[in-house]
Coordinates of C-alpha atoms in Angstrom, one line a residue:
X10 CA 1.1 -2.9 30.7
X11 CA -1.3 -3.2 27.5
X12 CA -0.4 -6.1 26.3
X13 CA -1.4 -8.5 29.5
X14 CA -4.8 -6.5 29.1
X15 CA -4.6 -7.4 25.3
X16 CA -3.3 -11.2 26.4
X17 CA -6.6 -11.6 29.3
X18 CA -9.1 -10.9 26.6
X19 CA -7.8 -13.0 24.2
X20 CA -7.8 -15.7 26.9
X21 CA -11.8 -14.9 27.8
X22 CA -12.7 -14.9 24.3
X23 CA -11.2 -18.5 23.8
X24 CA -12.4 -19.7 27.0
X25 CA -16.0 -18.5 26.2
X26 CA -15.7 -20.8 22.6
X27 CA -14.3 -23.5 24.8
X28 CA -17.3 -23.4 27.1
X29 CA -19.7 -22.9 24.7
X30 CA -18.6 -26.1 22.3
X31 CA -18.7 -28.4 25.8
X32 CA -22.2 -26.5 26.6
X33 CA -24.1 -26.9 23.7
X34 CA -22.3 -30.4 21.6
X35 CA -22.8 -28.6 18.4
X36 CA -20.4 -27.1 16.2
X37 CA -22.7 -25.1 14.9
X38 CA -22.9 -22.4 17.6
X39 CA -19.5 -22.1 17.9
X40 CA -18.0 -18.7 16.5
X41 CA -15.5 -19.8 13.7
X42 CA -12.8 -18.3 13.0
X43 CA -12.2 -17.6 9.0
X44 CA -9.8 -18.0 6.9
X45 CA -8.7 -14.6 5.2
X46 CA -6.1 -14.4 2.6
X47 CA -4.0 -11.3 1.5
X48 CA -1.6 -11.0 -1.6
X49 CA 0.7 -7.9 -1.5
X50 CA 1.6 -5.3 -4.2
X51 CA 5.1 -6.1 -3.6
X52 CA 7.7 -7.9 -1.8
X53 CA 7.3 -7.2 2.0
X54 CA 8.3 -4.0 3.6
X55 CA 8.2 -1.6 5.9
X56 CA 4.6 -0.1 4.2
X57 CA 3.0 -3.3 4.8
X58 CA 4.1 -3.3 8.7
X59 CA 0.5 -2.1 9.6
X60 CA -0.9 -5.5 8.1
X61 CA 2.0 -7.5 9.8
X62 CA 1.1 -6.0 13.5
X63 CA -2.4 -6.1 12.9
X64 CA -1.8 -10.1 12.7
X65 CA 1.2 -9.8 15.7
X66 CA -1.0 -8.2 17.7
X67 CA -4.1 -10.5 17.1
X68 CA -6.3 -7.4 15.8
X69 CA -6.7 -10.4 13.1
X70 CA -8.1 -12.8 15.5
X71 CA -10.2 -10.7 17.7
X72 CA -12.2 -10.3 14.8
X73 CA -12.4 -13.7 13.9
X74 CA -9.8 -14.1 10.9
X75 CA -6.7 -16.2 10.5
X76 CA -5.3 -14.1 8.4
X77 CA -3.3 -15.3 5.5
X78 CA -0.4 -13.0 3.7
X79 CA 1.0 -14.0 0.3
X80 CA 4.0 -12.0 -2.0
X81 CA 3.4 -12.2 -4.8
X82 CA 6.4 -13.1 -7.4
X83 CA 5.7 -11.3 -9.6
X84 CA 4.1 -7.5 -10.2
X85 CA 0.9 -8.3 -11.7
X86 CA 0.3 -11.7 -9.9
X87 CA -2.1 -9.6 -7.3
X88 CA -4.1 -8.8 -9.7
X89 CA -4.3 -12.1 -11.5
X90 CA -4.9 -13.9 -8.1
X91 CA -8.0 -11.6 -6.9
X92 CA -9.7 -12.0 -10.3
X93 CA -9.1 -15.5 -10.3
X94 CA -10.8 -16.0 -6.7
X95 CA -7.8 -17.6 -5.3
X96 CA -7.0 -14.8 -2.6
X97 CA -10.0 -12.7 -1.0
X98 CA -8.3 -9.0 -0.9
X99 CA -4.9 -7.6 -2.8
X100 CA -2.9 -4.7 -2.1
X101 CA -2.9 -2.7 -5.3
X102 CA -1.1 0.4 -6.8
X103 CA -4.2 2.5 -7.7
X104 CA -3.1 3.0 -11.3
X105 CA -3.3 -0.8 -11.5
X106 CA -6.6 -0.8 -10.1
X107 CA -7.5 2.0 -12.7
X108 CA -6.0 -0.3 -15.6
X109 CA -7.9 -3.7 -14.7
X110 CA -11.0 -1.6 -14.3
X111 CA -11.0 0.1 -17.6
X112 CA -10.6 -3.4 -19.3
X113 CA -13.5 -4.4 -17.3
X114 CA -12.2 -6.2 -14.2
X115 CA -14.8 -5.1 -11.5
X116 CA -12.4 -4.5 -8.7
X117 CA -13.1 -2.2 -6.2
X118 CA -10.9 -0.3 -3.8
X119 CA -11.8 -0.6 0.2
X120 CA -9.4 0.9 2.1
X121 CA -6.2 3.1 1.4
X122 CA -2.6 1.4 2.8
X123 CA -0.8 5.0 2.2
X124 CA -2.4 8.1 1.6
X125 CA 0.3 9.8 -0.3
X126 CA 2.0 8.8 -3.7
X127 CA 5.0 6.7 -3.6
X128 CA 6.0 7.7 -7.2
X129 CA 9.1 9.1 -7.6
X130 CA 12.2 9.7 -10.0
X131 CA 15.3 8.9 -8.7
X132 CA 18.2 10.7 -10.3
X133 CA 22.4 10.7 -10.0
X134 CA 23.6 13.8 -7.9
X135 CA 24.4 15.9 -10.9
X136 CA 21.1 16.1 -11.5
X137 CA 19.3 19.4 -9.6
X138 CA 16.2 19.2 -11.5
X139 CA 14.0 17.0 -13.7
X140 CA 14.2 19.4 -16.3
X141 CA 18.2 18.4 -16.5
X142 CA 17.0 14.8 -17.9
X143 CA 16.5 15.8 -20.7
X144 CA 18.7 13.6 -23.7
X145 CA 20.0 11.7 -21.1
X146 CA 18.6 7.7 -20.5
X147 CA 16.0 7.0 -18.0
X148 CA 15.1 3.4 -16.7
X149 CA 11.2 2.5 -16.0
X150 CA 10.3 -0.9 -14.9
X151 CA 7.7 -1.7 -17.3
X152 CA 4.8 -1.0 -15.9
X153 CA 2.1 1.7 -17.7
X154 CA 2.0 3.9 -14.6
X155 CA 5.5 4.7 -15.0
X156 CA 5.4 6.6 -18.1
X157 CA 2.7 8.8 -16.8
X158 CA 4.5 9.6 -13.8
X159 CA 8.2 10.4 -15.5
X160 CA 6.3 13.0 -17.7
X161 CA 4.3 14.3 -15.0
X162 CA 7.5 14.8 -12.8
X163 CA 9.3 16.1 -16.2
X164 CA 7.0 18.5 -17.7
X165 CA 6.0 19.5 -14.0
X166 CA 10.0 21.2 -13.7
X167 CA 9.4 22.7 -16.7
X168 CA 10.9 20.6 -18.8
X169 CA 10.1 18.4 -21.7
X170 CA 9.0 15.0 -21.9
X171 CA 9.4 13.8 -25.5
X172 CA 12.9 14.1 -25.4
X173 CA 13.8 11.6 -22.4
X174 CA 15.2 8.6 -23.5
X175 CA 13.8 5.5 -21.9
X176 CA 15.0 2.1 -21.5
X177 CA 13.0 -1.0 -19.5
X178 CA 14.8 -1.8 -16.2
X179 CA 12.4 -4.2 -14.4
X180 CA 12.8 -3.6 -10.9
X181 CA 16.9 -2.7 -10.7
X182 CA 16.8 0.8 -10.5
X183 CA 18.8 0.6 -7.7
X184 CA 21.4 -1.6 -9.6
X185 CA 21.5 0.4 -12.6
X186 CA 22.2 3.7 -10.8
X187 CA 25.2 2.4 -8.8
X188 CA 26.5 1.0 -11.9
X189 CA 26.1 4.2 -14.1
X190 CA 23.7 2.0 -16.4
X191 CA 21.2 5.3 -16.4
X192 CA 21.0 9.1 -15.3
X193 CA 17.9 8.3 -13.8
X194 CA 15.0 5.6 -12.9
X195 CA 11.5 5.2 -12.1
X196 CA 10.9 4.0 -8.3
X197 CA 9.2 4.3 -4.8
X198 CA 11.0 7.1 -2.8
X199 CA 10.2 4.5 0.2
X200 CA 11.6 2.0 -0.9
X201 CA 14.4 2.4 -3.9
X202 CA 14.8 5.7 -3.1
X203 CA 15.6 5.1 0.7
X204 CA 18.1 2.5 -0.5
X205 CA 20.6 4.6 -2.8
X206 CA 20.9 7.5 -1.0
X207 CA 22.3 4.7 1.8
X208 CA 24.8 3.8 -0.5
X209 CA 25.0 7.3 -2.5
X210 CA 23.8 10.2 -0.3
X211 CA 23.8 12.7 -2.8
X212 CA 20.9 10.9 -4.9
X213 CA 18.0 13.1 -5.8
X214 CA 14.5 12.0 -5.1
X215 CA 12.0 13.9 -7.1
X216 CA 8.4 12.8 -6.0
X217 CA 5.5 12.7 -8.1
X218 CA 3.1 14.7 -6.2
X219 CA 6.0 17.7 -5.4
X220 CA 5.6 18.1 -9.8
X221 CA 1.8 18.8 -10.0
X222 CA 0.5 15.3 -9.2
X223 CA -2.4 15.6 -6.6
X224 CA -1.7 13.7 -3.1
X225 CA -3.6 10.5 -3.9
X226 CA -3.3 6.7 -2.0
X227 CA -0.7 4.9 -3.8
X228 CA -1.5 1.6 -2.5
X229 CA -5.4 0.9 -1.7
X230 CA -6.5 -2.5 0.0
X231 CA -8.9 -4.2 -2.8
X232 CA -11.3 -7.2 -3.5
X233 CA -13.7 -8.4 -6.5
X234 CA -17.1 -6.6 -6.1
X235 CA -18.6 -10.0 -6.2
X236 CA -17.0 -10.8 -3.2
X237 CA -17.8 -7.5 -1.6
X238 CA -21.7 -8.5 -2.1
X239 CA -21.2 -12.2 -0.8
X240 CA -19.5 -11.7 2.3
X241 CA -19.5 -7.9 3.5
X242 CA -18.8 -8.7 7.1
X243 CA -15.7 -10.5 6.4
X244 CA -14.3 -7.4 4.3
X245 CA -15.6 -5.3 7.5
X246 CA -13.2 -8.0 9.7
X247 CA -10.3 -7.4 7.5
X248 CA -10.2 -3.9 7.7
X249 CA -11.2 -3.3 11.0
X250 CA -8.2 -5.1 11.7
X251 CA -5.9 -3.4 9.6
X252 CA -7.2 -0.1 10.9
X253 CA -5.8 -1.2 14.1
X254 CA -2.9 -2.6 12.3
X255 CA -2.0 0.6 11.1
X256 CA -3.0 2.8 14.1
X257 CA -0.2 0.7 16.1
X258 CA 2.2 1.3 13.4
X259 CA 1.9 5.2 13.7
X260 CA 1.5 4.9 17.7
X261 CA 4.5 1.8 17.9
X262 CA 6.8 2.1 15.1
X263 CA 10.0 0.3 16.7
X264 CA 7.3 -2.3 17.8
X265 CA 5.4 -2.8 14.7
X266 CA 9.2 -2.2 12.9
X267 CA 9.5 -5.7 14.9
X268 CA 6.4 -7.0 13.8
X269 CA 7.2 -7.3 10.4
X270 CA 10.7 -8.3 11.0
X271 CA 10.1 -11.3 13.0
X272 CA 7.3 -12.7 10.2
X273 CA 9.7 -11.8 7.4
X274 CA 13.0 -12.9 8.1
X275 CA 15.9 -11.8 6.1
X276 CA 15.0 -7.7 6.5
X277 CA 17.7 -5.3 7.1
X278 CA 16.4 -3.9 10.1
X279 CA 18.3 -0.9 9.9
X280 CA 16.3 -0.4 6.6
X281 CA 13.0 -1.1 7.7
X282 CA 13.6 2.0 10.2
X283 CA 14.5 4.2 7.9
X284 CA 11.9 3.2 5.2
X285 CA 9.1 3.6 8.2
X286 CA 10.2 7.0 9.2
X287 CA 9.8 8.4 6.3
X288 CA 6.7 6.4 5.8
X289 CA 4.7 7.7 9.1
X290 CA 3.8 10.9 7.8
X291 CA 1.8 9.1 4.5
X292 CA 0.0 6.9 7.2
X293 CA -2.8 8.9 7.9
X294 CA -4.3 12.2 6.0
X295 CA -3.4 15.6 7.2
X296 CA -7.0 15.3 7.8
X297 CA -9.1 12.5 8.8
X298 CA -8.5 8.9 9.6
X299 CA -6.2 6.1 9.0
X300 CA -7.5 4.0 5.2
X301 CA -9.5 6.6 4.1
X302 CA -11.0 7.7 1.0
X303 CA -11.7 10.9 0.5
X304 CA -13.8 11.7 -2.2
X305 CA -12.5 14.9 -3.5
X306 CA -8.7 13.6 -3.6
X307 CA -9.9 10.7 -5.7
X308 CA -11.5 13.1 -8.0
X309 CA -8.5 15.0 -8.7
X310 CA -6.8 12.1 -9.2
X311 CA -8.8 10.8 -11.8
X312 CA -8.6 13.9 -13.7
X313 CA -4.2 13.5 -13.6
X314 CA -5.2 9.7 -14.3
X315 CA -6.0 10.8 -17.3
X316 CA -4.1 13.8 -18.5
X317 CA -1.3 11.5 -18.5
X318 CA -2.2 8.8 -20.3
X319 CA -2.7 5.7 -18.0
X320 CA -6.1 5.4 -18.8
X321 CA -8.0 6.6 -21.7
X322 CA -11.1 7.6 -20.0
X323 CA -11.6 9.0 -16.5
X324 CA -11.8 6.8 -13.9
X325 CA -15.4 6.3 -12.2
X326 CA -14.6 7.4 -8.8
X327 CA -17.7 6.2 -7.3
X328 CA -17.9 2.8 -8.9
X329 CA -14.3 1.9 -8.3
X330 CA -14.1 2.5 -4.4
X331 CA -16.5 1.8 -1.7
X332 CA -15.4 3.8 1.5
X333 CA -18.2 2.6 3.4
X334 CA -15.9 -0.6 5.3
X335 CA -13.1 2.2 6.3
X336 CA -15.5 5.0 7.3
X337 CA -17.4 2.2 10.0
X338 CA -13.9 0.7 11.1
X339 CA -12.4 4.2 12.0
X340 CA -15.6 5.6 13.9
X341 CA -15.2 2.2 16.4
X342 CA -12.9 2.5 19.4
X343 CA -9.5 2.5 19.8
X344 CA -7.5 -0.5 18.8
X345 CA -5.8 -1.9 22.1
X346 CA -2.3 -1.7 22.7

């Protein structure tokens, strides 16, 4: 019955811009709606079903965006977009974010996608423990992050580091594992590690944040300061409406499951499903609201940021994220339904 509601206002709102451009025979005092663009981290899944329904469900629209999603093809082409001004706000893993900002970039984090790592090791089912990887060969895609969080994971089961062997992957863990290639591999227990233990249940999943790593936002919604100080109020648009987005998720997640899938043909549906379950929980802080920033998590992140290597100096919490858009968007009403 929420959606008709949902469906009326809509209709008010664009008969209100219809009257108003036949009243007045100016453009000029016609709400526009904007043009928004969004490139992902990654290719899309079910963590991004929050920004699909937010567009689905015309949370988008209602606050005067057509909003535009781009995946990317490569890793780093979020990044490389958003600095270049070609797309207004990226998705980005925060240890990227930490990276382009300590070689200057001035980036700035606005709202949090997930609130808990997605780091993770995925091993074969021999091995109980990280500390068991030692001498054996561990594939990492590449990116500096991955290191850090291996080590982490490894020295946070006691065991030690420097005597992992590590060869460059890309993006096959998944691949490499079935074949034997390696006894474990760098990867998002959401995503690669949802995926082999479907095809090998006895997979082990050994997450980041269970090894000593604090519970920090993986993914955080970003844009160039410069941007930020331009035009604040269409940041404010875009996450309002992914607020929303992501509120339905957590309230809908077969509809918002849908959502995604109907924008993105080709998912395995069944996988999407599973990958949300799990996903649900890291939606929202045990505490507080959905895309939030809190202040003292960040802090301890920054700390492990650096104790392991990804940056060289510790990350200036308060220049590098601006919670103010997030902290406005969650103290408004409920998205509807």
């Amino acid at each position: 019955m929420r959606r008709p509601l949902l469906g009326r206002l809509l209709a008010i709102l664009l008969g209100a811009t219809a009257l108003l451009a036949a009243g007045c025979g100016s453009s000029a005092s016609v709400p526009q709606v904007r043009n928004a663009s969004l490139v992902l981290d990654f290719t899309p899944n079910a963590v991004h079903a929050g920004i699909y329904s937010a567009i689905a469900r015309h949370y988008a629209r209602l606050q005067g965006l057509n909003l535009q999603v781009i995946a990317p093809s490569a890793s780093t082409d979020s990044i490389k977009l958003l600095e270049a001004g070609r797309v207004n706000f990226a998705i980005l893993d925060i240890h990227d974010l930490a990276i382009a900002r300590a070689r200057g970039a001035d980036i700035v984090g606005i709202m949090a996608i997930v609130e808990r790592p997605l780091a993770a090791v995925i091993a074969q089912p021999p091995i109980a423990t990280p500390k068991q990887l030692a001498g054996r060969t561990v594939g990492i895609t590449g990116v500096p992050s991955d290191t850090a969080v291996l080590d982490s994971i490894v020295a946070g089961a006691g065991g030690e580091p420097d005597k992992l062997k590590t060869i460059t992957i890309g993006f096959n863990a998944v691949g490499d594992l079935l074949a034997g290639k390696v006894a474990a591999a760098t990867a998002f227990w959401n995503d690669e590690g949802v995926t082999i233990r479907r095809h090998r249940p006895g997979a082990r999943v050994f997450r980041v944040e269970d090894y000593g790593a604090p519970p920090y936002p993986e993914l955080v919604l970003c844009a160039t300061r410069s941007s930020l100080n331009r035009d604040p109020s269409l940041a404010k648009a875009v996450v309002q409406a992914l607020v929303y987005g992501y509120e339905f998720t957590r309230a809908n997640p077969q509809r918002s499951a849908l959502d995604l899938e109907r924008q993105v043909p080709g998912l395995d549906p069944s996988l999407v499903s599973a990958e949300l379950a799990g996903l649900l929980p890291a939606f929202r802080p045990a505490v507080g609201h959905v895309g939030e920033l809190n202040a003292t998590t960040l802090d301890a992140w920054s700390q492990w940021e650096v104790r392991f290597g990804i940056v060289s100096r510790r990350p200036d919490v308060a220049q590098m994220f601006d919670p103010s858009f997030v902290n406005e968007a969650a103290s408004l009403t409920a998205a509807p339904q």
